[in-house]
mmCIF file of C-alpha atoms in Angstrom:
data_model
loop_
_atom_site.group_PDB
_atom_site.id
_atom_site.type_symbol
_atom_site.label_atom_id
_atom_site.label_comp_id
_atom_site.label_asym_id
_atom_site.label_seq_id
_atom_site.Cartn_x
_atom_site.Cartn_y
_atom_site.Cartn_z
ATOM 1 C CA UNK A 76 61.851 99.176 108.904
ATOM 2 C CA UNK A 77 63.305 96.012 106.941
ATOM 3 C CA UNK A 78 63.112 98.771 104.009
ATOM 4 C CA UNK A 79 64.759 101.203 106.031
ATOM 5 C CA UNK A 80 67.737 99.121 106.685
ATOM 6 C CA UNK A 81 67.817 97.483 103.116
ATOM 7 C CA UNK A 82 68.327 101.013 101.753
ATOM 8 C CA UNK A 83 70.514 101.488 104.284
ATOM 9 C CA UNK A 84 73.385 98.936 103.405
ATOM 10 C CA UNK A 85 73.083 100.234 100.005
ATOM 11 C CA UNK A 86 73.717 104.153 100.950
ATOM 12 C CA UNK A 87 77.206 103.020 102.989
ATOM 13 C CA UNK A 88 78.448 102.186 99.977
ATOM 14 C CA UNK A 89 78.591 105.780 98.433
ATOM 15 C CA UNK A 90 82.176 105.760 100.191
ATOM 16 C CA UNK A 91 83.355 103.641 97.055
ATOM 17 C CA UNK A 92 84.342 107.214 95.614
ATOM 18 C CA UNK A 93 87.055 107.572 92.844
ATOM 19 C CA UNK A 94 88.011 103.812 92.183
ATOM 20 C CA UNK A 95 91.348 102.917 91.024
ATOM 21 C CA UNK A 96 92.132 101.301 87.772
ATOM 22 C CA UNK A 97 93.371 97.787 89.621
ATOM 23 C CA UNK A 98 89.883 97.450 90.298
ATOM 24 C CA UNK A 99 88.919 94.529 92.829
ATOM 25 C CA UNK A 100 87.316 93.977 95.788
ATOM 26 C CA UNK A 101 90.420 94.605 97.557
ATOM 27 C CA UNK A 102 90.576 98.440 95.766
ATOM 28 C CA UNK A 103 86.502 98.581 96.906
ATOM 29 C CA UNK A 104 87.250 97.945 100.554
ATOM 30 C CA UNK A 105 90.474 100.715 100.870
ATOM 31 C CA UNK A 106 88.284 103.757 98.632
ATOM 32 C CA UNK A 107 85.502 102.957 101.255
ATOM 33 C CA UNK A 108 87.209 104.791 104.110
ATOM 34 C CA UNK A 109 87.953 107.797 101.198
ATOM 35 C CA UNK A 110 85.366 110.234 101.673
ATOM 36 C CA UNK A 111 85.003 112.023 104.915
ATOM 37 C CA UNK A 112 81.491 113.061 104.232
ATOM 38 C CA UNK A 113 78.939 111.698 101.357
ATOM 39 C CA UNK A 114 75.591 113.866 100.687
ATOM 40 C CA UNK A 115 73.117 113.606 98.263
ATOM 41 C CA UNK A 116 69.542 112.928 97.118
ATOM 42 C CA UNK A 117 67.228 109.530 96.809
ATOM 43 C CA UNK A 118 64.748 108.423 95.526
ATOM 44 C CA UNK A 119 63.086 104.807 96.119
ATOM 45 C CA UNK A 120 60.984 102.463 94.656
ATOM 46 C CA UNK A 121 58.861 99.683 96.647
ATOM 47 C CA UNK A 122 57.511 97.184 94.111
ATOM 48 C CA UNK A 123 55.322 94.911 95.467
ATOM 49 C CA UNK A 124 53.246 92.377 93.872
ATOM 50 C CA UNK A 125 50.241 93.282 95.117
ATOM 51 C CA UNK A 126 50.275 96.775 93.854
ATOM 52 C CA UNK A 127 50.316 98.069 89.966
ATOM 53 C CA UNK A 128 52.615 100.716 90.649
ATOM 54 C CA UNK A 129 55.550 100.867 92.945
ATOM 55 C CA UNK A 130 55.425 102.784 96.275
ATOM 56 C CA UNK A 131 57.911 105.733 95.930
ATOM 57 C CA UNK A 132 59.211 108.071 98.667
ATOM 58 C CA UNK A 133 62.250 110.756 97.891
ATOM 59 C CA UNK A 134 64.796 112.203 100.867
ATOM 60 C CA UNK A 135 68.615 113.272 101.381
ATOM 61 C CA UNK A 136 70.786 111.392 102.892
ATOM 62 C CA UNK A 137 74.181 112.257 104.332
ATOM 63 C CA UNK A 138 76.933 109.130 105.359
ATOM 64 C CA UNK A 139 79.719 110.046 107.739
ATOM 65 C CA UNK A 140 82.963 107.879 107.776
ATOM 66 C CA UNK A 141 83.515 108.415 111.441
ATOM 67 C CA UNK A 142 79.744 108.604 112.475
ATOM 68 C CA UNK A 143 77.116 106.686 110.558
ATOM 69 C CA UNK A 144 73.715 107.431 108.083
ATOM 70 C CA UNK A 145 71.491 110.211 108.765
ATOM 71 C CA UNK A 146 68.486 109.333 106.593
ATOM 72 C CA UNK A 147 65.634 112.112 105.795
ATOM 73 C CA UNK A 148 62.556 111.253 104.772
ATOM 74 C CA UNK A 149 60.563 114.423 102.744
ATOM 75 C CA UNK A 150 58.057 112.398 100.832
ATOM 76 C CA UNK A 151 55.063 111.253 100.889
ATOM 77 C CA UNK A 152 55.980 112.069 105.089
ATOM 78 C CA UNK A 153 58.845 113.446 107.121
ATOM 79 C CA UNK A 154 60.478 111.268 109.264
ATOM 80 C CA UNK A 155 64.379 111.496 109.805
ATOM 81 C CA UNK A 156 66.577 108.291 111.239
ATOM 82 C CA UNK A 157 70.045 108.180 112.013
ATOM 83 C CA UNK A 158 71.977 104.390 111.859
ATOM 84 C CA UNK A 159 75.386 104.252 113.928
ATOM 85 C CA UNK A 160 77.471 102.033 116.527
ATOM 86 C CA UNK A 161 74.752 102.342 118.866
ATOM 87 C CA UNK A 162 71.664 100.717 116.893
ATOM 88 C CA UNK A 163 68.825 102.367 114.820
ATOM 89 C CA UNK A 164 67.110 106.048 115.914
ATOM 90 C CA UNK A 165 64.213 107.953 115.025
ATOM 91 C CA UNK A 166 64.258 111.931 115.555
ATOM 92 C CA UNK A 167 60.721 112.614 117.552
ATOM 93 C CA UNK A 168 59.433 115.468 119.690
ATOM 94 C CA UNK A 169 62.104 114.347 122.663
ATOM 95 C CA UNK A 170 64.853 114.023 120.038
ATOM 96 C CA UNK A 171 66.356 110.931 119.033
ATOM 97 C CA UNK A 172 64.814 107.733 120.177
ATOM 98 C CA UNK A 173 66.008 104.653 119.922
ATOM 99 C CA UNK A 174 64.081 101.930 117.400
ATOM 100 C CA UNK A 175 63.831 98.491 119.048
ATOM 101 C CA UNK A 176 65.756 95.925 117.104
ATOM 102 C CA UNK A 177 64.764 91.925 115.966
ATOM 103 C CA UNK A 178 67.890 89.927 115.961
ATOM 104 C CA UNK A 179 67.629 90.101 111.814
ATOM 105 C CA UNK A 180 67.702 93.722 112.094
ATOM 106 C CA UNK A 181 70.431 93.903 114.600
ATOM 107 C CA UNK A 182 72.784 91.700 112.089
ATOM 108 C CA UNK A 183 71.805 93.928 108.783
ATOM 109 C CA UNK A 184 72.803 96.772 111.624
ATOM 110 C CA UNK A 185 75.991 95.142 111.544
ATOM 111 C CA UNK A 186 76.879 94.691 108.037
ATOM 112 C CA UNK A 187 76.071 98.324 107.300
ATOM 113 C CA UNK A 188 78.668 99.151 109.579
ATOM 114 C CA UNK A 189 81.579 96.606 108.341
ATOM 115 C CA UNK A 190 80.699 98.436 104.961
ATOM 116 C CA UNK A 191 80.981 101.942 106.150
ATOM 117 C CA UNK A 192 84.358 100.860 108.095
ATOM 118 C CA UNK A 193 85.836 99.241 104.603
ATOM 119 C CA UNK A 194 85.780 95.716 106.250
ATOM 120 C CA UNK A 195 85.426 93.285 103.168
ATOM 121 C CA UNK A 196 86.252 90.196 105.615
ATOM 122 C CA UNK A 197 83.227 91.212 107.582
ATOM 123 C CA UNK A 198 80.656 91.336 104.644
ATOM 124 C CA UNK A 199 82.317 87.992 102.954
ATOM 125 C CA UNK A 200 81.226 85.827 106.449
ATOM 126 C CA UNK A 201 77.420 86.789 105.658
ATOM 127 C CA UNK A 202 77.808 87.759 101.836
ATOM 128 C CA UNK A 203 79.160 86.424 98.616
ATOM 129 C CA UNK A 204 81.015 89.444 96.495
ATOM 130 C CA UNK A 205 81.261 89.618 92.942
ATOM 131 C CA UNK A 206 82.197 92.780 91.145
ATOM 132 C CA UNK A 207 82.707 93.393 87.487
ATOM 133 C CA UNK A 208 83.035 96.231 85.533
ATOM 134 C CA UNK A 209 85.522 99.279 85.209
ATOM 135 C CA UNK A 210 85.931 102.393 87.717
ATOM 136 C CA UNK A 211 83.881 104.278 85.544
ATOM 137 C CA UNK A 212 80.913 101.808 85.146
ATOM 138 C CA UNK A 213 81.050 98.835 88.017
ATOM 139 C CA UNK A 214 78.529 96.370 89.531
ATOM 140 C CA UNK A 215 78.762 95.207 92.790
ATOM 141 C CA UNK A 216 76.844 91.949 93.406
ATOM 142 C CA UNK A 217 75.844 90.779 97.189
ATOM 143 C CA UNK A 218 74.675 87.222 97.891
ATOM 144 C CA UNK A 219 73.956 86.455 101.478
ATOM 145 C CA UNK A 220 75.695 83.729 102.821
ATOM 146 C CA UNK A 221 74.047 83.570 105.972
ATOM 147 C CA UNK A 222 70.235 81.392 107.180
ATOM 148 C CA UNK A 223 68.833 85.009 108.807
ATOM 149 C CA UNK A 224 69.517 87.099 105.664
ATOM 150 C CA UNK A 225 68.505 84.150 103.135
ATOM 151 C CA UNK A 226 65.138 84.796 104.381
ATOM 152 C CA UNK A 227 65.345 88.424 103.790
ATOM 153 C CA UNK A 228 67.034 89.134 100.220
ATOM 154 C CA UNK A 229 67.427 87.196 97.389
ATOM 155 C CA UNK A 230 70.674 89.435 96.145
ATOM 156 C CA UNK A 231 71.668 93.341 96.518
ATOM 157 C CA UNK A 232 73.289 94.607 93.271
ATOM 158 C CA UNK A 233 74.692 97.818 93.787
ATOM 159 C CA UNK A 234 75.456 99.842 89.802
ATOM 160 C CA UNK A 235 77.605 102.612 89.912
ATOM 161 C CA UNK A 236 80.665 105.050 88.380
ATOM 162 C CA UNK A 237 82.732 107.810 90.327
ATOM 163 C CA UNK A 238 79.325 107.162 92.901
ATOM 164 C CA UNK A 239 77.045 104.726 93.543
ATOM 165 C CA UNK A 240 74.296 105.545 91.049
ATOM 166 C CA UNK A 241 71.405 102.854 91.733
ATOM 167 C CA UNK A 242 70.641 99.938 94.442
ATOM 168 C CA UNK A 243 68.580 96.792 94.114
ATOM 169 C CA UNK A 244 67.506 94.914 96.769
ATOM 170 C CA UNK A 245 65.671 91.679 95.739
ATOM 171 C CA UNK A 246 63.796 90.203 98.172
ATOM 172 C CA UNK A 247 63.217 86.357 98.985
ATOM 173 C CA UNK A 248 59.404 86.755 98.606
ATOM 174 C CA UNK A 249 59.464 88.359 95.456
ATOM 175 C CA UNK A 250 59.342 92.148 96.437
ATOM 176 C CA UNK A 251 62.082 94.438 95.157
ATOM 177 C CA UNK A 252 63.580 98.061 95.926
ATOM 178 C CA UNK A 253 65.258 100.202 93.778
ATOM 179 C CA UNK A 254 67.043 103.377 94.840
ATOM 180 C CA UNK A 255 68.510 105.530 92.207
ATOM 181 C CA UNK A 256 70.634 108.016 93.863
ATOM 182 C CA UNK A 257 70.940 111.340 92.407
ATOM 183 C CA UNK A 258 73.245 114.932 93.359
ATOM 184 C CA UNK A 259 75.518 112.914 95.388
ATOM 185 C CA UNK A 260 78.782 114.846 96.413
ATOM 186 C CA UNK A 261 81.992 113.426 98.504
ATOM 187 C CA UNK A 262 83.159 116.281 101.272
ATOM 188 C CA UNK A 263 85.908 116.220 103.792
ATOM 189 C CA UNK A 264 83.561 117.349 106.747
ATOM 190 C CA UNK A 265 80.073 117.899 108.131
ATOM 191 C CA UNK A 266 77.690 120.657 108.743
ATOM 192 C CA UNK A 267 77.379 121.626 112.798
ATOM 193 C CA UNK A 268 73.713 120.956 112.171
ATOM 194 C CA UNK A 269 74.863 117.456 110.958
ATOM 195 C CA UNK A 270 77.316 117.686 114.153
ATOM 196 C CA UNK A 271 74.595 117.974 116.141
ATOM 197 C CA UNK A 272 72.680 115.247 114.788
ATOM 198 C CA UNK A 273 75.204 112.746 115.101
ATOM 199 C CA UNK A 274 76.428 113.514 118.683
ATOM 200 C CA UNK A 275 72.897 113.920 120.283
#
């Protein structure tokens, strides 16, 4: 789950669409609320140091401005999860279910969300922002702030150019995941299906 929601906080950021020239944190925060609708492919990389060669399971994703993350799983199992004002759910036989949250989770819950809303002020209390780079070719770097998330990640460095391209999250222990995101396409409204999942 700490995966899940590591991935998660990186996939919000896909709002940072079409970045203006004067480009600042300040610039970040306002193109975050741009797209209506974000959709695209992933693929991620767990690297632990136990294992020679990094876990890797592949999905679509699609990030609503007004609604939250739906997050599919394909491979190596299906499993979808949708992340919103509400908390963390898993789509089962009954239909969505909610995921019982640890007070670490609950907080990464709520920096996802000051992310998806554009709400730089939010992030800064638990995160230390540095970005460099042009609109075209930017890096976003994340240093928590905060005891709870110290203990979690190292750093989150977030690469992209029109779109987010790849996430890193470096973890305190020594474990990493990468995401490289791939296909990803800004639109001004969702599916019904997508509706559906959102609303029920």
């Amino acid at each position: 789950m700490k995966r899940l929601l590591g991935a998660a906080l990186g996939f919000i950021l896909l709002g940072t669409a079409h970045l203006a020239l004067a480009f600042d944190l300040d610039q970040l925060s306002e193109q975050l609320g741009e797209p209506e609708v974000v959709r695209g492919t992933f693929i991620q990389e767990k690297h632990l140091r136990a294992l020679p060669q990094p876990l890797t399971s592949r999905g679509t994703f699609v990030l609503a401005k007004d609604h939250g993350l739906l997050w599919l799983l394909e491979r190596p199992l299906q499993q979808d999860y949708r992340i919103d004002t509400q908390g963390i759910a898993r789509r089962g036989e009954q239909g969505w279910q909610f995921v019982a949250q640890q007070s670490a989770t609950a907080q990464q819950n709520r920096l996802f969300l000051a992310v998806l809303k554009g709400d730089s002020s939010g992030l800064r209390q638990d995160f230390e922002l540095s970005l460099s780079g042009t609109a075209e070719a930017w890096q976003l770097d994340l240093t928590p702030r905060s005891v709870l998330l110290k203990q979690v990640f190292k750093a989150i460095v977030i690469n992209g150019g029109e779109l987010v391209q790849s996430i890193e999250l470096q973890e305190t222990q020594g474990d990493s995941t990468v995401l490289r995101l791939e296909d990803n396409q800004a639109d001004q409204s969702l599916s019904d299906a997508e509706r559906h999942d959102f609303q029920s």
